[in-house]
Coordinates of C-alpha atoms in Angstrom, one line a residue:
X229 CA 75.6 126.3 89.6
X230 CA 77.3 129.8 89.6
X231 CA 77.0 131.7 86.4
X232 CA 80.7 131.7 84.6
X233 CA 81.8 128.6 86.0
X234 CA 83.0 125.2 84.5
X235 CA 83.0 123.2 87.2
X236 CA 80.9 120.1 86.0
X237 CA 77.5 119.0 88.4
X238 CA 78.1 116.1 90.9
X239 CA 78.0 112.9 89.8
X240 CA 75.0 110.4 91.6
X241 CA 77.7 107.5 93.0
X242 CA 75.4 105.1 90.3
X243 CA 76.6 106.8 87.7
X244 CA 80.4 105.8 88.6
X245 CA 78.8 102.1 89.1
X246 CA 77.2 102.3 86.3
X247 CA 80.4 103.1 84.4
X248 CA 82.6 100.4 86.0
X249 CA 80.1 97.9 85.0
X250 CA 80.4 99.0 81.3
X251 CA 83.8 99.2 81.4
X252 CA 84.1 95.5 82.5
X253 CA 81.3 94.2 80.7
X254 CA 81.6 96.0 77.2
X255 CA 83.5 99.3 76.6
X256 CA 86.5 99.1 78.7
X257 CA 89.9 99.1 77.9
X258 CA 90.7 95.2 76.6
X259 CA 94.8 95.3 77.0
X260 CA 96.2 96.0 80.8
X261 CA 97.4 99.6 82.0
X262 CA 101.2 97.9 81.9
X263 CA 100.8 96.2 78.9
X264 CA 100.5 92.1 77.7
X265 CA 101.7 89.1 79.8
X266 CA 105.2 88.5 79.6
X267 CA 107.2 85.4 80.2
X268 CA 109.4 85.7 82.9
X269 CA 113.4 86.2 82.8
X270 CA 114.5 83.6 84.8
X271 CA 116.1 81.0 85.3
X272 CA 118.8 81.6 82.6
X273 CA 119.9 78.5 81.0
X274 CA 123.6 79.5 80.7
X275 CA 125.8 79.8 77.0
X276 CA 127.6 76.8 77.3
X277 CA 125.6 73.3 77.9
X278 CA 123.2 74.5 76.0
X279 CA 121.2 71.4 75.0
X280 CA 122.4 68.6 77.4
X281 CA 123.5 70.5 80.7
X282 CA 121.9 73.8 80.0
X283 CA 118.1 73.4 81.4
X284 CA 119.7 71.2 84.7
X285 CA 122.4 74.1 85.0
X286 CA 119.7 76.8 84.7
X287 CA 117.3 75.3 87.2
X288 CA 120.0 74.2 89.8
X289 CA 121.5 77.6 89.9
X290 CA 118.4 79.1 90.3
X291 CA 116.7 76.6 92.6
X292 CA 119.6 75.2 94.3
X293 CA 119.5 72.4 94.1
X294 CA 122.0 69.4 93.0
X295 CA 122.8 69.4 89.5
X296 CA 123.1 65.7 88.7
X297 CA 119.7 65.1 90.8
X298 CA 118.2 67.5 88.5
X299 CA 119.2 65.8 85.3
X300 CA 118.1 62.6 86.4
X301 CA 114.9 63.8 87.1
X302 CA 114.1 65.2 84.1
X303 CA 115.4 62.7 82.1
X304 CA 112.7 60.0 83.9
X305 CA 110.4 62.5 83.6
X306 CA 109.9 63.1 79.8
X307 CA 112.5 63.8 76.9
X308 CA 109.8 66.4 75.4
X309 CA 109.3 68.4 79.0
X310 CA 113.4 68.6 78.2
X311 CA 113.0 69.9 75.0
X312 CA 110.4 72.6 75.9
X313 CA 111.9 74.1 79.0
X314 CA 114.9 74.6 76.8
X315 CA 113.1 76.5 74.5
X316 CA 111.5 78.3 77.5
X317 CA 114.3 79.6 79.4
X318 CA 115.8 82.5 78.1
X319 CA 119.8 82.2 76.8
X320 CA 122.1 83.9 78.9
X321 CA 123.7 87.0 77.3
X322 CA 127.4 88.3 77.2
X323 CA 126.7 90.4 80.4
X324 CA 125.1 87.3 82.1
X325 CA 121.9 88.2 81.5
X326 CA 118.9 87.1 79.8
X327 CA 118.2 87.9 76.8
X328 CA 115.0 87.8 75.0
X329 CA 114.4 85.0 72.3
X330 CA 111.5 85.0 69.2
X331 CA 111.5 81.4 69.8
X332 CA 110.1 81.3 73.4
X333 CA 107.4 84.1 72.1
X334 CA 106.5 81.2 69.6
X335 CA 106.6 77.9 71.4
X336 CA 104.0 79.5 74.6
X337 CA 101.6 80.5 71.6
X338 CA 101.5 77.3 70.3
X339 CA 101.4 75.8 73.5
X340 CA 98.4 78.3 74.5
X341 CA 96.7 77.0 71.5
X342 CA 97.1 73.4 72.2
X343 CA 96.0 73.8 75.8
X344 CA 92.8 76.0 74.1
X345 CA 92.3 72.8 71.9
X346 CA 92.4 70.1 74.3
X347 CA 90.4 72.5 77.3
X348 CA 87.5 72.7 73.8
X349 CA 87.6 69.1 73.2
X350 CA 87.0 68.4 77.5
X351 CA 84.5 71.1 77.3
X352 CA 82.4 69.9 74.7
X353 CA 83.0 66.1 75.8
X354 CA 81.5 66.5 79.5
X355 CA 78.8 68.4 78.1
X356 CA 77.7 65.7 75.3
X357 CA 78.1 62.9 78.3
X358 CA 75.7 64.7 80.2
X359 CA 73.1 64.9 77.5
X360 CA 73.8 68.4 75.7
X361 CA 73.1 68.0 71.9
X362 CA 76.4 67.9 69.9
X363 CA 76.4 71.5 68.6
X364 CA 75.7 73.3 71.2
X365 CA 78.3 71.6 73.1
X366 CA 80.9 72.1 70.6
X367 CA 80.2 76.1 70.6
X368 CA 80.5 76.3 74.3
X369 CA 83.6 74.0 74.7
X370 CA 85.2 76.0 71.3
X371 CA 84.4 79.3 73.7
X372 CA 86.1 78.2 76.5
X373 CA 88.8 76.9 74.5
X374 CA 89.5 80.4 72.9
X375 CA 90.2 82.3 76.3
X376 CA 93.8 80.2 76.0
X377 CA 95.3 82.2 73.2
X378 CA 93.5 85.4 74.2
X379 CA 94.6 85.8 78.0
X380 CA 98.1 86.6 76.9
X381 CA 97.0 89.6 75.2
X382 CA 94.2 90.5 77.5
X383 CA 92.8 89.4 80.3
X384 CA 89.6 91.3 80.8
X385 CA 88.5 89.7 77.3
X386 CA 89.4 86.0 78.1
X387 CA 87.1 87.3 81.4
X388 CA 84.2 88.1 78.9
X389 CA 84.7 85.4 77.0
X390 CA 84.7 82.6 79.7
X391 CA 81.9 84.3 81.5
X392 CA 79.3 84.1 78.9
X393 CA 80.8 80.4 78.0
X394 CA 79.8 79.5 81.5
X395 CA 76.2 80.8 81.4
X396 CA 75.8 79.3 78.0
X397 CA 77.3 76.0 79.8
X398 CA 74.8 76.1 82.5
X399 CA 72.0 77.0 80.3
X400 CA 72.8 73.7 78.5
X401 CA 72.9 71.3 81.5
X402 CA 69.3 73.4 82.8
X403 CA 67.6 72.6 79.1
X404 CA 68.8 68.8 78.1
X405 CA 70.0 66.4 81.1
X406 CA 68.0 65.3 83.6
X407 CA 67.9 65.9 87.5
X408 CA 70.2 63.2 89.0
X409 CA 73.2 65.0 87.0
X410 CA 72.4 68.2 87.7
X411 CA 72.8 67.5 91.2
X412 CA 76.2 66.6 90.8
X413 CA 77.7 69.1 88.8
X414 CA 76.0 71.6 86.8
X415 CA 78.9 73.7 85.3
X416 CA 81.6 72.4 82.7
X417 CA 84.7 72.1 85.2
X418 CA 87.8 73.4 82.8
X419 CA 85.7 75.9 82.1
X420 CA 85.7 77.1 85.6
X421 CA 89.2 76.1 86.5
X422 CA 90.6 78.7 83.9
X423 CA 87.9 81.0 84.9
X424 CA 89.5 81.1 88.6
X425 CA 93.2 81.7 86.9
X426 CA 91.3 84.3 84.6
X427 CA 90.0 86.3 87.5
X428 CA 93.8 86.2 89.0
X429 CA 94.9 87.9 86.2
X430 CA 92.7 90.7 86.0
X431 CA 93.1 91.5 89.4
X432 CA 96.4 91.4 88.9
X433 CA 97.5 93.3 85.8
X434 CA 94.1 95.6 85.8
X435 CA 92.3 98.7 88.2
X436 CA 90.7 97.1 91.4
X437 CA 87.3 98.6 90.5
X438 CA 87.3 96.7 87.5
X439 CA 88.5 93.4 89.2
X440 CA 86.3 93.7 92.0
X441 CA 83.0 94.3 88.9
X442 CA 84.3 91.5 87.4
X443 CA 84.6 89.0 90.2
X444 CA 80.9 90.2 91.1
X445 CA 79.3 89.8 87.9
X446 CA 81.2 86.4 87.4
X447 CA 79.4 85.2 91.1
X448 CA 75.8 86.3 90.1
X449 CA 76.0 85.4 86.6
X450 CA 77.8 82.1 86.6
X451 CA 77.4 80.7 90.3
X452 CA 74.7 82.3 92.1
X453 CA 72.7 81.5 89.5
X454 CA 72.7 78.4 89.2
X455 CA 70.2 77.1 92.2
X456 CA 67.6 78.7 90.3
X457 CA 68.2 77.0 86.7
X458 CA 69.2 73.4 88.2
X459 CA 68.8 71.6 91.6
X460 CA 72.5 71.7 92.6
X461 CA 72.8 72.1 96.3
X462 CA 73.4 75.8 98.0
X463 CA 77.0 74.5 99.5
X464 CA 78.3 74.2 95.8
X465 CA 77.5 77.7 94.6
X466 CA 78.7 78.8 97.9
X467 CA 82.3 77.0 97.2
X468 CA 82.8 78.2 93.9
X469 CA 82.1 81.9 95.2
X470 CA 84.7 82.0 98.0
X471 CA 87.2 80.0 95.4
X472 CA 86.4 83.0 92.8
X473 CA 86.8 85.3 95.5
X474 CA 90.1 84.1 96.9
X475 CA 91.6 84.3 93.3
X476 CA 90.3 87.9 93.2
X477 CA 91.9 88.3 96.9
X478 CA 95.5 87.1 95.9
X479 CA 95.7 88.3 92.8
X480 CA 94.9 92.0 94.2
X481 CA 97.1 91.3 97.2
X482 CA 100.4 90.9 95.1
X483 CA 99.4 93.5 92.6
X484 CA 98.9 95.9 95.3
X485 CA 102.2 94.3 96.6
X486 CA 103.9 95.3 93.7
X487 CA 102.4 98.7 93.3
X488 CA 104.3 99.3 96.6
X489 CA 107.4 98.2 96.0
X490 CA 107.2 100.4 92.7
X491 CA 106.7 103.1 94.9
X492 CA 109.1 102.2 97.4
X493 CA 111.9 101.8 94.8
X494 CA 110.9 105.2 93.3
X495 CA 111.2 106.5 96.8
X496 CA 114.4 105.1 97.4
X497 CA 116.0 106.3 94.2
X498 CA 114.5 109.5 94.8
X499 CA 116.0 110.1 97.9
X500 CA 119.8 108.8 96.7
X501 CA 119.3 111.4 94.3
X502 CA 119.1 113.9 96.8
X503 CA 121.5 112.6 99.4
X504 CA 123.4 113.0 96.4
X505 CA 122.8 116.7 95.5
X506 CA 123.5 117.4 99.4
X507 CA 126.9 115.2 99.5
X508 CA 127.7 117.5 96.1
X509 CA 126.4 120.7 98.1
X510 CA 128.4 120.1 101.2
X511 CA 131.7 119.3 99.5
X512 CA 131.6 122.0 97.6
X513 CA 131.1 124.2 100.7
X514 CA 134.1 122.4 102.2
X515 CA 136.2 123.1 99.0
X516 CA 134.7 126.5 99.3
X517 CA 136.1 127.0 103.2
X518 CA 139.3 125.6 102.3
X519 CA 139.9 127.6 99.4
X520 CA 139.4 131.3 101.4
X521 CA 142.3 129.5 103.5
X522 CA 144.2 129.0 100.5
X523 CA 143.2 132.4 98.8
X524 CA 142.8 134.1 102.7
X525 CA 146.7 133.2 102.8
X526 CA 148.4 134.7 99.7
X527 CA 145.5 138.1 99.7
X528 CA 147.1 138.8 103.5
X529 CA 150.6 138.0 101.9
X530 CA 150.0 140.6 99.0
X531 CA 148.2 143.1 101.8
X532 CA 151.1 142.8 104.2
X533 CA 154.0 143.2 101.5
X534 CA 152.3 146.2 100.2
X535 CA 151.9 148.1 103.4
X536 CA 155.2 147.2 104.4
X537 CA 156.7 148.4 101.1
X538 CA 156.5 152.2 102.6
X539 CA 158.6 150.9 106.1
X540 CA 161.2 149.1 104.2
X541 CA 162.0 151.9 101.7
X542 CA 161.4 155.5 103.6
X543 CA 162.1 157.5 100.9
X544 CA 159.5 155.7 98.1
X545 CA 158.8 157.8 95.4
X546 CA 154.8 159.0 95.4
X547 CA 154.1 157.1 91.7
X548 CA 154.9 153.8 93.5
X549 CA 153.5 154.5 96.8
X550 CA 149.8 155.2 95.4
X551 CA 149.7 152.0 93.4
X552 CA 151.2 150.0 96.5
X553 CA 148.5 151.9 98.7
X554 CA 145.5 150.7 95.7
X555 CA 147.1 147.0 96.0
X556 CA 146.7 146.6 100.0
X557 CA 143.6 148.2 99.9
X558 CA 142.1 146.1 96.8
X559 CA 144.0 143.0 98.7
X560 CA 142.3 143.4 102.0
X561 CA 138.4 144.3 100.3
X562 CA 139.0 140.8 98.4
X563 CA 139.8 139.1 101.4
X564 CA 136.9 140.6 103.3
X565 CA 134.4 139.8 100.6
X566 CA 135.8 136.2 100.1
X567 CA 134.9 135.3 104.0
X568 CA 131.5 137.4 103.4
X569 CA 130.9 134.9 100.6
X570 CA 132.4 131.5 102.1
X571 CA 130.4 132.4 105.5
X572 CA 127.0 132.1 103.2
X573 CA 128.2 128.3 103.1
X574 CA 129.1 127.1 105.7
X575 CA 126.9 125.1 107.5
X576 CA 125.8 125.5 111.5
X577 CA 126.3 123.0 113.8
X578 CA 123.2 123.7 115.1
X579 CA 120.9 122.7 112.9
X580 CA 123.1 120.0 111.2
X581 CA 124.2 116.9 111.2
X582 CA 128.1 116.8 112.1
X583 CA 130.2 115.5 109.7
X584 CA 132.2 112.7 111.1
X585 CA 135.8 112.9 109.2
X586 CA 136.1 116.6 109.6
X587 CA 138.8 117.3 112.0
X588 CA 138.1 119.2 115.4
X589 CA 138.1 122.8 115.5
X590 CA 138.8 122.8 111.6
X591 CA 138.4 126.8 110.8
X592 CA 141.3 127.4 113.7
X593 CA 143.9 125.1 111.7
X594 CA 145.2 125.2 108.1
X595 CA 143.6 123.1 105.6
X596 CA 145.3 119.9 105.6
X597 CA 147.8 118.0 103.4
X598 CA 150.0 115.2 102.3
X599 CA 152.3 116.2 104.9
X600 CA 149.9 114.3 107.2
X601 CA 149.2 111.6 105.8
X602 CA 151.2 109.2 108.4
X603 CA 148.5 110.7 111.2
X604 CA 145.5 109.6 108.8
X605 CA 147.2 106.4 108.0
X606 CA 147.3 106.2 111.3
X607 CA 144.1 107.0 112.7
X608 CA 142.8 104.4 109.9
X609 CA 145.0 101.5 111.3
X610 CA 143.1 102.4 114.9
X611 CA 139.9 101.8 113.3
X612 CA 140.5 98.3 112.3
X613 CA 142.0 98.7 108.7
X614 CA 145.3 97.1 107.9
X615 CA 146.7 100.2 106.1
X616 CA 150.1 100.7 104.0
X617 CA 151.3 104.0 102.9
X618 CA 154.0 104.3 99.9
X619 CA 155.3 107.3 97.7
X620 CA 156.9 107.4 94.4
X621 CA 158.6 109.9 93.0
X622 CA 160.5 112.9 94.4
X623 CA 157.9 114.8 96.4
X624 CA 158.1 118.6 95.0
X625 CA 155.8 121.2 96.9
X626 CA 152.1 121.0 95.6
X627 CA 149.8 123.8 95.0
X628 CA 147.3 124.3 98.3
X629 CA 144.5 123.4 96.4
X630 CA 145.8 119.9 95.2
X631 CA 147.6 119.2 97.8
X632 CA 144.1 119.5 100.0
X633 CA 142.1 117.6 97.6
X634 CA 144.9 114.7 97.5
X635 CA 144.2 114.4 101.3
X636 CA 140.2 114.5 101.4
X637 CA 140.4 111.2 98.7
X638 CA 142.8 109.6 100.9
X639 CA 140.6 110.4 103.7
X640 CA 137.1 109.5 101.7
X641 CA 138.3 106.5 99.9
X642 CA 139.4 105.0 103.5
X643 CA 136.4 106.1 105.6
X644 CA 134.7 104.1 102.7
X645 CA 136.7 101.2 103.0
X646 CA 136.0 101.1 106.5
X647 CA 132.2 101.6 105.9
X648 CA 131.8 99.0 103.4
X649 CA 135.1 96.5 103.7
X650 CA 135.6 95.8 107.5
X651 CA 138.8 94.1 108.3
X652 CA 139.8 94.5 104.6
X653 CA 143.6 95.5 103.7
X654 CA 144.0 98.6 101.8
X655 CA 147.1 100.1 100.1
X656 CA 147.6 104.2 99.3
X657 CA 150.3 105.3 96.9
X658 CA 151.3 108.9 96.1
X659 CA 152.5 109.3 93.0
X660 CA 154.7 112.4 92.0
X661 CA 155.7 113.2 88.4
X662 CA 156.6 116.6 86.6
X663 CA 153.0 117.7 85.6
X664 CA 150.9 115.4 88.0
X665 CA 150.3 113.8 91.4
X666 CA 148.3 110.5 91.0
X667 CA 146.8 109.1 94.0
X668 CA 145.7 105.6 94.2
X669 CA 143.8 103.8 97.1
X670 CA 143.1 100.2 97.0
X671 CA 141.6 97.5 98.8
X672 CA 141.1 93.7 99.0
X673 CA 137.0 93.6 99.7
X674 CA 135.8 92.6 102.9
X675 CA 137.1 89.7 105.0
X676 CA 134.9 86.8 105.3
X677 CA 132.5 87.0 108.5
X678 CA 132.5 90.7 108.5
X679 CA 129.8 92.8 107.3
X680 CA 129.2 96.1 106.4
X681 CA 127.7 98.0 109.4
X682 CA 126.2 101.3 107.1
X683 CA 124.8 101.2 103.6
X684 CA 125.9 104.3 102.2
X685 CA 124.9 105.7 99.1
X686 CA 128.1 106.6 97.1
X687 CA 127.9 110.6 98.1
X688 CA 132.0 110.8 99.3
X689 CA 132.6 109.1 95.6
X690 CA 130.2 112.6 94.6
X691 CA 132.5 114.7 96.5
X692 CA 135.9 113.1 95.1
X693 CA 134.8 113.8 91.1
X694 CA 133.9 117.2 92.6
X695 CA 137.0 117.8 94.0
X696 CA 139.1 116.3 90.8
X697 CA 136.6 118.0 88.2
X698 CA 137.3 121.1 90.3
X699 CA 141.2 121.0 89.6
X700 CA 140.5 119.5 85.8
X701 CA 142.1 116.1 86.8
X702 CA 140.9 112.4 86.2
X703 CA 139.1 110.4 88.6
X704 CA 138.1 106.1 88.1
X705 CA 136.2 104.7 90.8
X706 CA 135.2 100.7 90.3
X707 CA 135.6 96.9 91.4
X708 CA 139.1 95.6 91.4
X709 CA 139.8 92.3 89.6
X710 CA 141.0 91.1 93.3
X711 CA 137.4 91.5 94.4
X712 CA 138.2 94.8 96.3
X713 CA 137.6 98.4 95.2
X714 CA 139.8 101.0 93.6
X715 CA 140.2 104.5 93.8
X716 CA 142.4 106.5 91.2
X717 CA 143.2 110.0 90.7
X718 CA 145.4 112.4 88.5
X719 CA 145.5 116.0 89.7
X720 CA 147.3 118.5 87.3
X721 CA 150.2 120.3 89.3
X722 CA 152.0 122.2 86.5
X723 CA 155.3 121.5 84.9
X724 CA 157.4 124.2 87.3
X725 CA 156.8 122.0 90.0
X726 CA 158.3 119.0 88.3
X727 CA 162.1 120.8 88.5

């Protein structure tokens, strides 16, 4: 190696092996990267019904099925199977959704510790019947019995655990019973059941280096060699290694699974975010464009007065003429630099997507307003949406800036209806009062059969609080009680405009 460098030597690939091995085996990390088992969150046995409906409810919402067949069978089934699946299921929550209970923490432990005490009483009693002395049986059937309790909390050490209770197992049917049993079955059998549902769960909820070690160790140590300590036929060896190994496969399979759709979610959320960030970008480029209309208008107002001051009074006095000369020229540099700036933003056609609301040829026209309104209500009636249009109030004349941004909700919050409520009705009131306009766009969700044809992403709902924040109005966006969707906003106008 280069003198100066801290680069460390290669590794020999037996080294890595070697630590895998350890790491299953011994000196690994017990509890999973994500943390202990958990029980899961559904179904929700709901508030009300809580102890004779409240199971049946749970499970027939969940599974689907009919809710008096479900009481009936597990009323014949067993009161105390009743009992402990209502203890089990979470309670539903204010919001509807489960909420976490002490009680259910407390009821599985117990339960894991009676199902540890019962698999150690098999255990031991299979291995007394086939001749192991009393005391070792015990210690191997009290072993396999205390992987239960454990695998909640980890795994990789009910793994250990089992593993060496199953060498110790076959050990003890190879030193005390006699050939015609070991031909039968030479390993104790709840043992090895749990040891197949162990092996899931570290494939599962650990690395797969470490799942794959384990699975490997678990078929030399406990099934491969067991030909060579007893006379059990090859094909039963050979079973319990492709069993071992198929609950090595699945449980990998969904864990990867998972993994994926973590990723994919992550992926998904990501890019909302920045469909997001560009819906925010390219409004406020709009509001950008329409605002050098609004400011292009009154700067050329200003710059035209002024020059013309000189041509409608010939004999101006020199003290007013300089000042009037300053105020065209300082009109026209503003309006000059406000298209230099607005031209940074705007987006080319070219190498853009084009934005399907915006209005043909839109930098020829003036920015649009409530004045057409009927054409929009119009053009959204042609698309399928049964549209009404009502104002209140006296309308008064509306600053440029409102008056646009009153339009491009109308415009969104329909566009959106249509998106995401075909065939729904909607309703759009224009408000006027002395300091405010309030705008308010409603519908009545979709109509049944029809689906929605885009999924969308919320960005037009990004570019209405833009808009609104903009002007330092209000903006509510949610579910109506209806079932449909509403759209409300207050835009400041000033109190001059109320008189």
């Amino acid at each position: 190696m280069a003198a100066g460098t801290d680069e460390p030597p290669p590794r020999h690939p037996a080294h890595g092996l070697l630590d895998t091995v350890a790491a299953t085996i011994w000196s690994g990390r017990l509890s999973p990267p994500d943390g202990r088992l958990r029980l899961p969150s559904g179904p929700v046995r709901p508030r009300r019904g809580r102890l004779v409906g409240g199971v049946c409810a749970g499970l027939a919402r969940s599974l689907g099925w009919n809710v008096w067949f479900v009481r009936a069978l597990l009323l014949i089934i067993n009161g105390p199977l009743y009992v402990l699946l209502w203890v089990l299921m979470p309670p539903e929550g204010p919001d509807g959704r489960a909420t976490d209970a002490r009680g259910r923490n407390v009821v599985v432990w117990l339960a894991l510790l009676g199902l540890g005490a019962g698999t150690a009483a098999v255990t031991a009693a299979q291995l007394v019947g086939t001749g192991v002395p009393t005391g070792p049986a015990i210690v191997v059937g009290v072993a396999v019995g205390t992987a239960w309790p454990v695998l909640s909390w980890s795994p990789l050490l009910a793994w250990r655990i089992l593993a060496v209770a199953e060498l110790l197992g076959l050990v003890g049917f190879a030193l005390w019973t006699d050939g015609v049993v070991l031909r039968l079955w030479p390993w104790p059998i709840p043992g090895l059941v749990l040891l197949a549902l162990v092996l899931f769960l570290v494939a599962l909820r650990y690395e797969r280096r470490i799942a794959a070690c384990a699975g490997a160790v678990t078929i030399v140590v406990d099934v491969a060699v067991a030909p060579a300590l007893t006379a059990v036929p090859l094909y039963a060896p050979l079973l319990l290694a492709l069993v071992m190994a198929a609950a090595l496969v699945l449980g990998d399979s969904i864990r990867t699974r998972r993994h994926v759709e973590r990723r994919l979610a992550q992926e998904t959320d990501r890019r909302r975010q920045d469909l997001a960030r560009q819906a925010v970008l390219e409004e406020r480029a709009r509001i950008a464009r329409e605002l050098h209309d609004v400011v292009g208008h009154h700067m050329s107002m200003i710059a035209i007065q002024a020059e013309a001051a000189a041509y409608k009074v010939p004999d101006l006095p020199e003290p007013l003429r300089v000042p009037l000369t300053m105020i065209n020229q300082a009109a026209r540099a503003a309006l000059a630099e406000t298209r230099r700036i607005v031209g940074l933003l705007r987006v080319d056609d070219a190498d853009g997507p084009a934005d399907e609301d915006a209005e043909p040829d839109a930098e020829r026209f003036p920015p649009p307003g409530l004045d057409g309104l009927d054409d929009l209500v119009e053009r959204a009636r042609r698309s399928g949406i049964d549209v009404s249009a009502s104002v209140l109030g006296v309308p008064v004349p509306l600053p440029i800036a409102v008056d646009v941004s009153a339009y491009r909700i109308v415009q969104e919050a329909l566009t959106n209806v249509a998106h995401h409520a075909p065939g729904a009705s909607a309703e759009v009131v224009i408000g006027y009062h002395r300091t405010s306009l309030a705008v308010r766009i409603t519908d009545d969700g979709p109509v049944q059969g029809h689906r929605s044809t885009t999924g969308g992403g919320g960005h037009g709902l990004a570019g209405m609080r833009e808009r609104v924040a903009m002007l330092g109005g209000r903006l509510s966006v949610g579910p109506s009680d209806a079932g449909g969707f509403v759209v409300s906003a207050q835009l400041p106008i000033g109190a001059e405009n109320g008189h």
